[in-house]
PDB file of C-alpha atoms in Angstrom:
ATOM      1  CA  MET A1190     -26.488   4.082  20.667  1.00 53.00           C
ATOM      2  CA  ASN A1191     -29.252   4.029  17.820  1.00 54.00           C
ATOM      3  CA  ASN A1192     -30.047   0.883  17.445  1.00 61.00           C
ATOM      4  CA  ALA A1193     -30.068   1.006  13.663  1.00 79.00           C
ATOM      5  CA  ASP A1194     -25.864   1.866  13.851  1.00 87.00           C
ATOM      6  CA  LYS A1195     -24.488  -1.894  13.786  1.00 94.00           C
ATOM      7  CA  LEU A1196     -21.502  -3.253  12.969  1.00 96.00           C
ATOM      8  CA  LYS A1197     -21.803  -5.633  10.216  1.00 96.00           C
ATOM      9  CA  ILE A1198     -18.757  -8.169   9.680  1.00 96.00           C
ATOM     10  CA  GLY A1199     -19.773 -11.089   7.364  1.00 94.00           C
ATOM     11  CA  ASN A1200     -23.215 -12.125   8.165  1.00 93.00           C
ATOM     12  CA  LYS A1201     -23.301 -10.877  11.612  1.00 95.00           C
ATOM     13  CA  LEU A1202     -24.128  -7.951  13.264  1.00 96.00           C
ATOM     14  CA  PHE A1203     -23.081  -6.625  16.528  1.00 96.00           C
ATOM     15  CA  ASP A1204     -24.426  -3.763  18.729  1.00 95.00           C
ATOM     16  CA  SER A1205     -20.750  -3.027  20.503  1.00 96.00           C
ATOM     17  CA  ARG A1206     -17.894  -1.921  18.255  1.00 97.00           C
ATOM     18  CA  LEU A1207     -15.212  -2.495  20.743  1.00 97.00           C
ATOM     19  CA  MET A1208     -13.254  -5.685  20.667  1.00 96.00           C
ATOM     20  CA  LEU A1209     -11.509  -7.272  23.881  1.00 94.00           C
ATOM     21  CA  GLY A1210      -8.169  -9.833  23.608  1.00 90.00           C
ATOM     22  CA  SER A1211      -7.850 -12.051  26.390  1.00 88.00           C
ATOM     23  CA  GLY A1212      -4.104 -12.462  26.969  1.00 85.00           C
ATOM     24  CA  LYS A1213      -1.871 -10.831  29.392  1.00 88.00           C
ATOM     25  CA  TYR A1214      -4.194 -10.653  32.404  1.00 89.00           C
ATOM     26  CA  ARG A1215      -2.774 -11.459  35.840  1.00 89.00           C
ATOM     27  CA  THR A1216      -5.866 -13.510  37.108  1.00 90.00           C
ATOM     28  CA  ILE A1217      -8.733 -15.473  35.406  1.00 89.00           C
ATOM     29  CA  ASP A1218     -10.837 -13.288  37.423  1.00 91.00           C
ATOM     30  CA  ASP A1219      -9.421 -10.137  35.878  1.00 92.00           C
ATOM     31  CA  ALA A1220      -9.878 -11.390  32.386  1.00 92.00           C
ATOM     32  CA  VAL A1221     -13.406 -12.592  33.077  1.00 93.00           C
ATOM     33  CA  ASN A1222     -14.446  -9.538  34.992  1.00 93.00           C
ATOM     34  CA  SER A1223     -12.895  -7.001  32.099  1.00 94.00           C
ATOM     35  CA  ILE A1224     -14.694  -8.720  29.180  1.00 94.00           C
ATOM     36  CA  ASN A1225     -18.146  -8.306  31.257  1.00 93.00           C
ATOM     37  CA  SER A1226     -17.162  -5.004  32.036  1.00 93.00           C
ATOM     38  CA  SER A1227     -16.132  -3.683  28.495  1.00 94.00           C
ATOM     39  CA  ASP A1228     -19.940  -4.940  27.139  1.00 94.00           C
ATOM     40  CA  CYS A1229     -17.822  -6.113  24.201  1.00 96.00           C
ATOM     41  CA  GLU A1230     -19.422  -8.991  21.890  1.00 96.00           C
ATOM     42  CA  ILE A1231     -16.217 -10.261  20.608  1.00 97.00           C
ATOM     43  CA  VAL A1232     -13.994 -11.839  22.058  1.00 96.00           C
ATOM     44  CA  THR A1233     -10.462 -12.303  20.390  1.00 94.00           C
ATOM     45  CA  VAL A1234      -8.474 -15.744  21.426  1.00 93.00           C
ATOM     46  CA  ALA A1235      -4.902 -17.448  20.503  1.00 91.00           C
ATOM     47  CA  ILE A1236      -5.503 -20.599  19.193  1.00 89.00           C
ATOM     48  CA  ARG A1237      -2.197 -21.567  20.565  1.00 80.00           C
ATOM     49  CA  ARG A1238      -2.977 -20.761  24.176  1.00 70.00           C
ATOM     50  CA  LEU A1239      -5.773 -23.063  24.401  1.00 67.00           C
ATOM     51  CA  PRO A1240      -6.261 -26.550  24.914  1.00 61.00           C
ATOM     52  CA  THR A1241      -7.313 -28.865  21.928  1.00 59.00           C
ATOM     53  CA  ASN A1242     -10.599 -29.964  23.819  1.00 61.00           C
ATOM     54  CA  LEU A1243     -12.171 -27.807  26.419  1.00 59.00           C
ATOM     55  CA  THR A1244     -14.735 -30.368  27.094  1.00 59.00           C
ATOM     56  CA  ASN A1245     -12.154 -32.001  29.519  1.00 58.00           C
ATOM     57  CA  ASP A1246     -10.618 -28.797  30.424  1.00 58.00           C
ATOM     58  CA  ASN A1247     -11.918 -27.117  33.434  1.00 55.00           C
ATOM     59  CA  THR A1248      -9.113 -24.417  33.953  1.00 53.00           C
ATOM     60  CA  SER A1249      -9.795 -21.910  30.890  1.00 69.00           C
ATOM     61  CA  PHE A1250     -11.096 -18.942  31.152  1.00 75.00           C
ATOM     62  CA  LEU A1251     -13.546 -19.966  28.344  1.00 80.00           C
ATOM     63  CA  LYS A1252     -15.776 -21.733  30.591  1.00 82.00           C
ATOM     64  CA  PHE A1253     -16.570 -18.699  32.810  1.00 87.00           C
ATOM     65  CA  LEU A1254     -17.695 -16.760  29.671  1.00 91.00           C
ATOM     66  CA  ASP A1255     -21.606 -16.151  28.310  1.00 91.00           C
ATOM     67  CA  TRP A1256     -21.462 -17.886  24.971  1.00 93.00           C
ATOM     68  CA  GLU A1257     -24.815 -16.965  23.996  1.00 92.00           C
ATOM     69  CA  ARG A1258     -24.015 -13.253  24.373  1.00 94.00           C
ATOM     70  CA  LEU A1259     -20.602 -13.204  23.141  1.00 96.00           C
ATOM     71  CA  TRP A1260     -18.696 -14.302  19.758  1.00 96.00           C
ATOM     72  CA  LEU A1261     -15.607 -16.278  19.544  1.00 95.00           C
ATOM     73  CA  LEU A1262     -12.935 -14.288  17.150  1.00 96.00           C
ATOM     74  CA  PRO A1263     -10.024 -17.001  17.171  1.00 95.00           C
ATOM     75  CA  ASN A1264      -6.872 -15.771  16.183  1.00 95.00           C
ATOM     76  CA  THR A1265      -3.491 -17.062  14.471  1.00 95.00           C
ATOM     77  CA  ALA A1266      -1.293 -15.323  16.863  1.00 91.00           C
ATOM     78  CA  GLY A1267       2.136 -17.188  16.846  1.00 90.00           C
ATOM     79  CA  SER A1268       2.009 -18.137  13.175  1.00 93.00           C
ATOM     80  CA  GLN A1269       5.136 -17.452  11.308  1.00 94.00           C
ATOM     81  CA  THR A1270       3.648 -18.632   7.748  1.00 95.00           C
ATOM     82  CA  ALA A1271       0.766 -18.616   5.758  1.00 96.00           C
ATOM     83  CA  GLU A1272       0.532 -22.362   6.024  1.00 96.00           C
ATOM     84  CA  GLU A1273       0.526 -22.154  10.213  1.00 95.00           C
ATOM     85  CA  ALA A1274      -1.859 -19.668  10.467  1.00 96.00           C
ATOM     86  CA  ILE A1275      -4.160 -21.679   7.609  1.00 96.00           C
ATOM     87  CA  ARG A1276      -3.646 -24.781  10.422  1.00 96.00           C
ATOM     88  CA  MET A1277      -4.686 -22.345  12.901  1.00 95.00           C
ATOM     89  CA  ALA A1278      -7.722 -20.931  11.514  1.00 96.00           C
ATOM     90  CA  TYR A1279      -9.089 -24.724  10.933  1.00 95.00           C
ATOM     91  CA  LEU A1280      -8.548 -25.241  14.866  1.00 94.00           C
ATOM     92  CA  GLY A1281     -10.105 -22.011  15.550  1.00 94.00           C
ATOM     93  CA  HIS A1282     -13.181 -23.445  13.672  1.00 95.00           C
ATOM     94  CA  GLU A1283     -12.945 -26.754  15.864  1.00 93.00           C
ATOM     95  CA  LEU A1284     -12.823 -24.868  19.366  1.00 91.00           C
ATOM     96  CA  ALA A1285     -15.857 -22.409  18.458  1.00 93.00           C
ATOM     97  CA  CYS A1286     -18.060 -25.883  17.931  1.00 93.00           C
ATOM     98  CA  GLN A1287     -17.081 -26.906  21.417  1.00 90.00           C
ATOM     99  CA  ILE A1288     -18.723 -23.681  22.651  1.00 90.00           C
ATOM    100  CA  GLY A1289     -21.791 -24.330  20.669  1.00 92.00           C
ATOM    101  CA  GLN A1290     -20.847 -22.003  17.891  1.00 94.00           C
ATOM    102  CA  GLU A1291     -20.756 -24.399  14.831  1.00 95.00           C
ATOM    103  CA  ASP A1292     -21.561 -21.461  12.365  1.00 95.00           C
ATOM    104  CA  ASN A1293     -18.793 -19.675  13.629  1.00 96.00           C
ATOM    105  CA  PHE A1294     -16.158 -19.421  10.867  1.00 97.00           C
ATOM    106  CA  PHE A1295     -14.682 -16.267  12.150  1.00 97.00           C
ATOM    107  CA  VAL A1296     -10.619 -15.793  11.898  1.00 97.00           C
ATOM    108  CA  LYS A1297      -8.563 -12.844  12.924  1.00 97.00           C
ATOM    109  CA  LEU A1298      -5.522 -13.577  10.780  1.00 97.00           C
ATOM    110  CA  GLU A1299      -2.447 -13.153  11.947  1.00 95.00           C
ATOM    111  CA  VAL A1300       1.298 -14.110  10.243  1.00 95.00           C
ATOM    112  CA  ILE A1301       3.963 -12.523  11.841  1.00 92.00           C
ATOM    113  CA  SER A1302       7.659 -13.621  11.036  1.00 87.00           C
ATOM    114  CA  ASP A1303       9.317 -10.719  12.541  1.00 82.00           C
ATOM    115  CA  PRO A1304      10.047 -11.440  16.191  1.00 81.00           C
ATOM    116  CA  LYS A1305      11.097  -8.340  17.407  1.00 81.00           C
ATOM    117  CA  TYR A1306       8.860  -5.542  16.032  1.00 82.00           C
ATOM    118  CA  LEU A1307       5.979  -8.310  15.452  1.00 84.00           C
ATOM    119  CA  LEU A1308       5.081  -6.396  12.550  1.00 88.00           C
ATOM    120  CA  PRO A1309       2.387  -8.299  10.015  1.00 91.00           C
ATOM    121  CA  ASP A1310       3.736 -10.307   6.981  1.00 94.00           C
ATOM    122  CA  PRO A1311       2.090  -8.725   4.305  1.00 95.00           C
ATOM    123  CA  VAL A1312       2.704 -11.423   1.505  1.00 96.00           C
ATOM    124  CA  GLY A1313       1.939 -14.326   4.144  1.00 95.00           C
ATOM    125  CA  THR A1314      -1.423 -12.500   5.008  1.00 96.00           C
ATOM    126  CA  LEU A1315      -2.248 -12.018   1.566  1.00 97.00           C
ATOM    127  CA  LYS A1316      -1.815 -15.920   0.945  1.00 97.00           C
ATOM    128  CA  ALA A1317      -3.192 -17.003   3.915  1.00 97.00           C
ATOM    129  CA  ALA A1318      -6.250 -14.706   3.469  1.00 97.00           C
ATOM    130  CA  GLU A1319      -6.833 -15.736  -0.040  1.00 97.00           C
ATOM    131  CA  PHE A1320      -7.011 -19.643   0.570  1.00 97.00           C
ATOM    132  CA  LEU A1321      -9.580 -19.280   3.723  1.00 98.00           C
ATOM    133  CA  VAL A1322     -11.973 -17.030   1.804  1.00 97.00           C
ATOM    134  CA  LYS A1323     -12.066 -19.317  -0.908  1.00 97.00           C
ATOM    135  CA  LYS A1324     -12.889 -21.941   1.870  1.00 97.00           C
ATOM    136  CA  GLY A1325     -15.505 -19.973   3.545  1.00 96.00           C
ATOM    137  CA  PHE A1326     -14.224 -18.521   6.387  1.00 98.00           C
ATOM    138  CA  THR A1327     -14.656 -14.761   7.637  1.00 97.00           C
ATOM    139  CA  VAL A1328     -11.375 -13.333   7.634  1.00 97.00           C
ATOM    140  CA  LEU A1329     -10.516 -10.597   9.720  1.00 97.00           C
ATOM    141  CA  PRO A1330      -6.591  -9.593   8.634  1.00 97.00           C
ATOM    142  CA  TYR A1331      -4.239  -7.866  11.090  1.00 96.00           C
ATOM    143  CA  ILE A1332      -2.013  -5.745   8.935  1.00 96.00           C
ATOM    144  CA  ASN A1333       0.568  -2.694   8.897  1.00 94.00           C
ATOM    145  CA  ALA A1334      -1.419   0.641   8.059  1.00 94.00           C
ATOM    146  CA  ASP A1335      -0.774   0.303   4.474  1.00 95.00           C
ATOM    147  CA  PRO A1336      -3.607   1.493   2.187  1.00 96.00           C
ATOM    148  CA  MET A1337      -2.947  -0.583  -1.166  1.00 97.00           C
ATOM    149  CA  LEU A1338      -2.543  -3.891   1.125  1.00 97.00           C
ATOM    150  CA  ALA A1339      -6.065  -3.144   2.712  1.00 97.00           C
ATOM    151  CA  LEU A1340      -7.562  -2.589  -0.720  1.00 97.00           C
ATOM    152  CA  HIS A1341      -5.982  -5.930  -2.137  1.00 97.00           C
ATOM    153  CA  LEU A1342      -7.305  -7.809   0.669  1.00 97.00           C
ATOM    154  CA  GLU A1343     -10.696  -6.260   0.453  1.00 97.00           C
ATOM    155  CA  ASP A1344     -10.735  -7.376  -3.052  1.00 97.00           C
ATOM    156  CA  LEU A1345      -9.801 -10.909  -2.063  1.00 96.00           C
ATOM    157  CA  GLY A1346     -13.188 -11.051  -0.004  1.00 97.00           C
ATOM    158  CA  CYS A1347     -11.656 -10.464   3.376  1.00 97.00           C
ATOM    159  CA  ALA A1348     -14.511  -9.320   5.732  1.00 97.00           C
ATOM    160  CA  THR A1349     -12.573  -6.500   7.257  1.00 97.00           C
ATOM    161  CA  VAL A1350      -9.197  -4.804   7.407  1.00 97.00           C
ATOM    162  CA  MET A1351      -7.349  -4.570  10.590  1.00 96.00           C
ATOM    163  CA  PRO A1352      -4.668  -1.888  10.407  1.00 96.00           C
ATOM    164  CA  LEU A1353      -2.342  -1.417  13.613  1.00 93.00           C
ATOM    165  CA  GLY A1354      -2.123   2.038  15.266  1.00 88.00           C
ATOM    166  CA  SER A1355       1.209   1.182  16.449  1.00 83.00           C
ATOM    167  CA  PRO A1356       3.393  -2.303  17.338  1.00 78.00           C
ATOM    168  CA  ILE A1357       1.154  -4.635  19.041  1.00 79.00           C
ATOM    169  CA  GLY A1358       1.350  -4.558  22.687  1.00 79.00           C
ATOM    170  CA  SER A1359       3.509  -1.035  22.812  1.00 80.00           C
ATOM    171  CA  GLY A1360       0.572   1.194  24.212  1.00 80.00           C
ATOM    172  CA  GLN A1361       2.186   3.992  21.722  1.00 82.00           C
ATOM    173  CA  GLY A1362      -1.098   5.388  20.212  1.00 81.00           C
ATOM    174  CA  LEU A1363      -1.956   6.153  16.299  1.00 89.00           C
ATOM    175  CA  ASN A1364       1.127   6.529  15.176  1.00 89.00           C
ATOM    176  CA  ASN A1365       0.121   5.661  11.706  1.00 85.00           C
ATOM    177  CA  LEU A1366      -2.904   8.065  11.836  1.00 90.00           C
ATOM    178  CA  ALA A1367      -2.624   9.508   8.346  1.00 92.00           C
ATOM    179  CA  ASN A1368      -2.363   5.920   6.898  1.00 94.00           C
ATOM    180  CA  ILE A1369      -5.277   4.686   8.878  1.00 95.00           C
ATOM    181  CA  GLN A1370      -7.513   7.888   7.707  1.00 94.00           C
ATOM    182  CA  ILE A1371      -6.572   6.932   4.000  1.00 96.00           C
ATOM    183  CA  ILE A1372      -7.632   3.030   4.889  1.00 97.00           C
ATOM    184  CA  ILE A1373     -11.138   4.249   5.770  1.00 96.00           C
ATOM    185  CA  GLU A1374     -11.965   6.493   3.580  1.00 95.00           C
ATOM    186  CA  ASN A1375     -11.174   4.022   0.416  1.00 96.00           C
ATOM    187  CA  SER A1376     -12.404   0.943   2.396  1.00 95.00           C
ATOM    188  CA  ASN A1377     -15.859  -0.573   1.664  1.00 96.00           C
ATOM    189  CA  VAL A1378     -15.693  -2.792   4.668  1.00 97.00           C
ATOM    190  CA  PRO A1379     -15.605  -2.280   8.131  1.00 97.00           C
ATOM    191  CA  VAL A1380     -11.982  -1.120   9.545  1.00 97.00           C
ATOM    192  CA  ILE A1381     -11.043  -1.909  12.862  1.00 97.00           C
ATOM    193  CA  VAL A1382      -8.104  -0.406  14.133  1.00 96.00           C
ATOM    194  CA  ASP A1383      -5.822  -2.958  16.260  1.00 91.00           C
ATOM    195  CA  ALA A1384      -2.928  -2.949  18.174  1.00 87.00           C
ATOM    196  CA  GLY A1385      -1.156  -0.153  19.961  1.00 87.00           C
ATOM    197  CA  ILE A1386      -3.904   1.719  21.425  1.00 92.00           C
ATOM    198  CA  GLY A1387      -3.005   2.483  25.258  1.00 92.00           C
ATOM    199  CA  THR A1388      -5.635   5.060  26.349  1.00 94.00           C
ATOM    200  CA  PRO A1389      -9.607   5.679  26.153  1.00 95.00           C
ATOM    201  CA  SER A1390      -8.743   8.874  24.585  1.00 95.00           C
ATOM    202  CA  GLU A1391      -6.744   7.106  22.000  1.00 95.00           C
ATOM    203  CA  ALA A1392      -9.737   4.760  21.328  1.00 95.00           C
ATOM    204  CA  THR A1393     -11.987   7.921  21.248  1.00 96.00           C
ATOM    205  CA  MET A1394      -9.776   9.188  18.400  1.00 95.00           C
ATOM    206  CA  ALA A1395      -9.587   6.316  16.151  1.00 95.00           C
ATOM    207  CA  MET A1396     -13.752   6.167  16.082  1.00 96.00           C
ATOM    208  CA  GLU A1397     -13.771   9.899  15.687  1.00 95.00           C
ATOM    209  CA  LEU A1398     -11.674   8.759  12.240  1.00 94.00           C
ATOM    210  CA  GLY A1399     -14.467   6.957  10.892  1.00 95.00           C
ATOM    211  CA  ALA A1400     -13.050   3.610  12.235  1.00 96.00           C
ATOM    212  CA  ASP A1401     -15.928   1.038  12.704  1.00 97.00           C
ATOM    213  CA  GLY A1402     -14.220  -0.542  15.581  1.00 96.00           C
ATOM    214  CA  VAL A1403     -11.270  -0.686  17.843  1.00 96.00           C
ATOM    215  CA  LEU A1404      -9.542  -4.235  19.140  1.00 96.00           C
ATOM    216  CA  LEU A1405      -7.464  -3.972  22.019  1.00 93.00           C
ATOM    217  CA  ASN A1406      -5.830  -6.026  24.837  1.00 92.00           C
ATOM    218  CA  THR A1407      -2.904  -5.001  26.276  1.00 92.00           C
ATOM    219  CA  ALA A1408      -4.031  -1.622  27.533  1.00 93.00           C
ATOM    220  CA  VAL A1409      -6.920  -3.153  29.530  1.00 94.00           C
ATOM    221  CA  ALA A1410      -5.258  -6.317  30.970  1.00 93.00           C
ATOM    222  CA  GLN A1411      -2.242  -4.720  32.250  1.00 93.00           C
ATOM    223  CA  ALA A1412      -3.897  -1.528  33.277  1.00 94.00           C
ATOM    224  CA  LYS A1413      -4.044  -0.921  37.654  1.00 95.00           C
ATOM    225  CA  SER A1414      -7.508  -1.588  37.544  1.00 95.00           C
ATOM    226  CA  PRO A1415      -8.518  -3.777  34.221  1.00 94.00           C
ATOM    227  CA  GLU A1416     -12.017  -4.213  34.940  1.00 95.00           C
ATOM    228  CA  LYS A1417     -12.456  -0.275  35.133  1.00 96.00           C
ATOM    229  CA  MET A1418     -10.151   0.644  31.768  1.00 95.00           C
ATOM    230  CA  ALA A1419     -12.367  -1.812  29.880  1.00 96.00           C
ATOM    231  CA  LEU A1420     -15.582   0.203  31.162  1.00 97.00           C
ATOM    232  CA  ALA A1421     -13.699   3.084  29.904  1.00 97.00           C
ATOM    233  CA  MET A1422     -12.673   1.824  26.774  1.00 96.00           C
ATOM    234  CA  ASN A1423     -16.205   1.226  26.137  1.00 96.00           C
ATOM    235  CA  LEU A1424     -17.552   4.524  26.945  1.00 97.00           C
ATOM    236  CA  ALA A1425     -14.523   5.959  24.600  1.00 97.00           C
ATOM    237  CA  VAL A1426     -15.335   3.656  21.734  1.00 97.00           C
ATOM    238  CA  GLN A1427     -19.259   4.744  22.084  1.00 96.00           C
ATOM    239  CA  ALA A1428     -18.122   8.544  22.829  1.00 96.00           C
ATOM    240  CA  GLY A1429     -15.837   8.453  19.463  1.00 96.00           C
ATOM    241  CA  ARG A1430     -18.718   6.748  17.292  1.00 96.00           C
ATOM    242  CA  LEU A1431     -20.889   9.087  18.437  1.00 95.00           C
ATOM    243  CA  GLY A1432     -18.703  11.896  17.649  1.00 95.00           C
ATOM    244  CA  TYR A1433     -18.397  10.925  14.293  1.00 95.00           C
ATOM    245  CA  LEU A1434     -21.833  10.438  13.256  1.00 94.00           C
ATOM    246  CA  SER A1435     -22.581  13.881  14.397  1.00 93.00           C
ATOM    247  CA  GLY A1436     -20.079  15.501  12.150  1.00 90.00           C
ATOM    248  CA  ARG A1437     -17.659  18.104  14.063  1.00 84.00           C
ATOM    249  CA  MET A1438     -17.978  21.509  13.406  1.00 82.00           C
ATOM    250  CA  GLU A1439     -15.942  23.659  10.597  1.00 84.00           C
ATOM    251  CA  LYS A1440     -12.602  24.914  12.433  1.00 82.00           C
ATOM    252  CA  LYS A1441     -11.751  28.560  11.837  1.00 80.00           C
ATOM    253  CA  TYR A1442      -9.045  30.353  11.917  1.00 79.00           C
ATOM    254  CA  TYR A1443     -10.581  32.974  14.143  1.00 79.00           C
ATOM    255  CA  ALA A1444     -12.182  33.235  17.505  1.00 79.00           C
ATOM    256  CA  ASN A1445     -15.838  33.018  17.327  1.00 75.00           C
ATOM    257  CA  PRO A1446     -18.188  34.252  20.189  1.00 73.00           C
ATOM    258  CA  SER A1447     -20.464  31.720  21.746  1.00 71.00           C
ATOM    259  CA  SER A1448     -22.918  34.646  22.682  1.00 66.00           C
ATOM    260  CA  PRO A1449     -22.640  37.034  19.296  1.00 65.00           C
ATOM    261  CA  LEU A1450     -23.386  40.704  20.037  1.00 59.00           C
ATOM    262  CA  ASN A1451     -26.642  40.825  17.733  1.00 61.00           C
ATOM    263  CA  GLN A1452     -28.044  38.135  20.066  1.00 59.00           C
ATOM    264  CA  ILE A1453     -27.054  39.674  22.671  1.00 51.00           C
ATOM    265  CA  SER A1454     -28.782  43.101  21.710  1.00 56.00           C
ATOM    266  CA  GLN A1455     -31.725  40.948  21.127  1.00 58.00           C
ATOM    267  CA  LEU A1456     -32.228  39.285  24.491  1.00 52.00           C
ATOM    268  CA  ILE A1457     -31.804  42.790  26.255  1.00 60.00           C
ATOM    269  CA  SER A1458     -34.623  44.332  23.682  1.00 61.00           C
ATOM    270  CA  GLU A1459     -36.809  41.767  24.753  1.00 59.00           C
TER     271      GLU A1459
END
């Protein structure tokens, strides 16, 4: 990839546009090997799943990752209210400090009060985002693919917007394609497609639309070979980004020969 084509979130620059989750893996080895194979630079971790003190815990997979290369993205998964999410965000910063990232105020903001479909709560998300932005956090809000909500969150000062492709963990793909495209067209902050992607081709499709990045977890963690799928997702995101930057050919109603007759005649005469 072009060295100038970096992903900027807040005041941080990243080479990789693939972000990987850390849940649902069968083993710690699967998680660590997949993260390494993906070549991602941002790893998101649910604060509720971690011990409050990593120093005295030798079982957490965080101990096996290279935090000189990786950037921790704490997420507030499991928070049903804005207040819960805010508390989780502060705990996330404390955990980032424990791995040597004292300047890490990133938070993936999730406020989900719907237990069946796990759809994000727009009102709670707005409320928590406004508070956390004012407190200096770099807020990456997880939202439904709602173009107006995305604009409101951008106006509040969120560093990205993260619309879902389909319900989290469903693997249904990009069911909200039209709305995601509207969000991409209207956004002045990075758009990260988050949730629902199940295959590398779907990751490529999101990037070809012009998304700035993709965050996924279950598609890798629950694959038969998580490490291979992580590599496939890495290549898919790169391919989609290159395709978007290259600019696709214009669609035509009729066939257009690859070797036009006048070009063939010219070759014969030569």
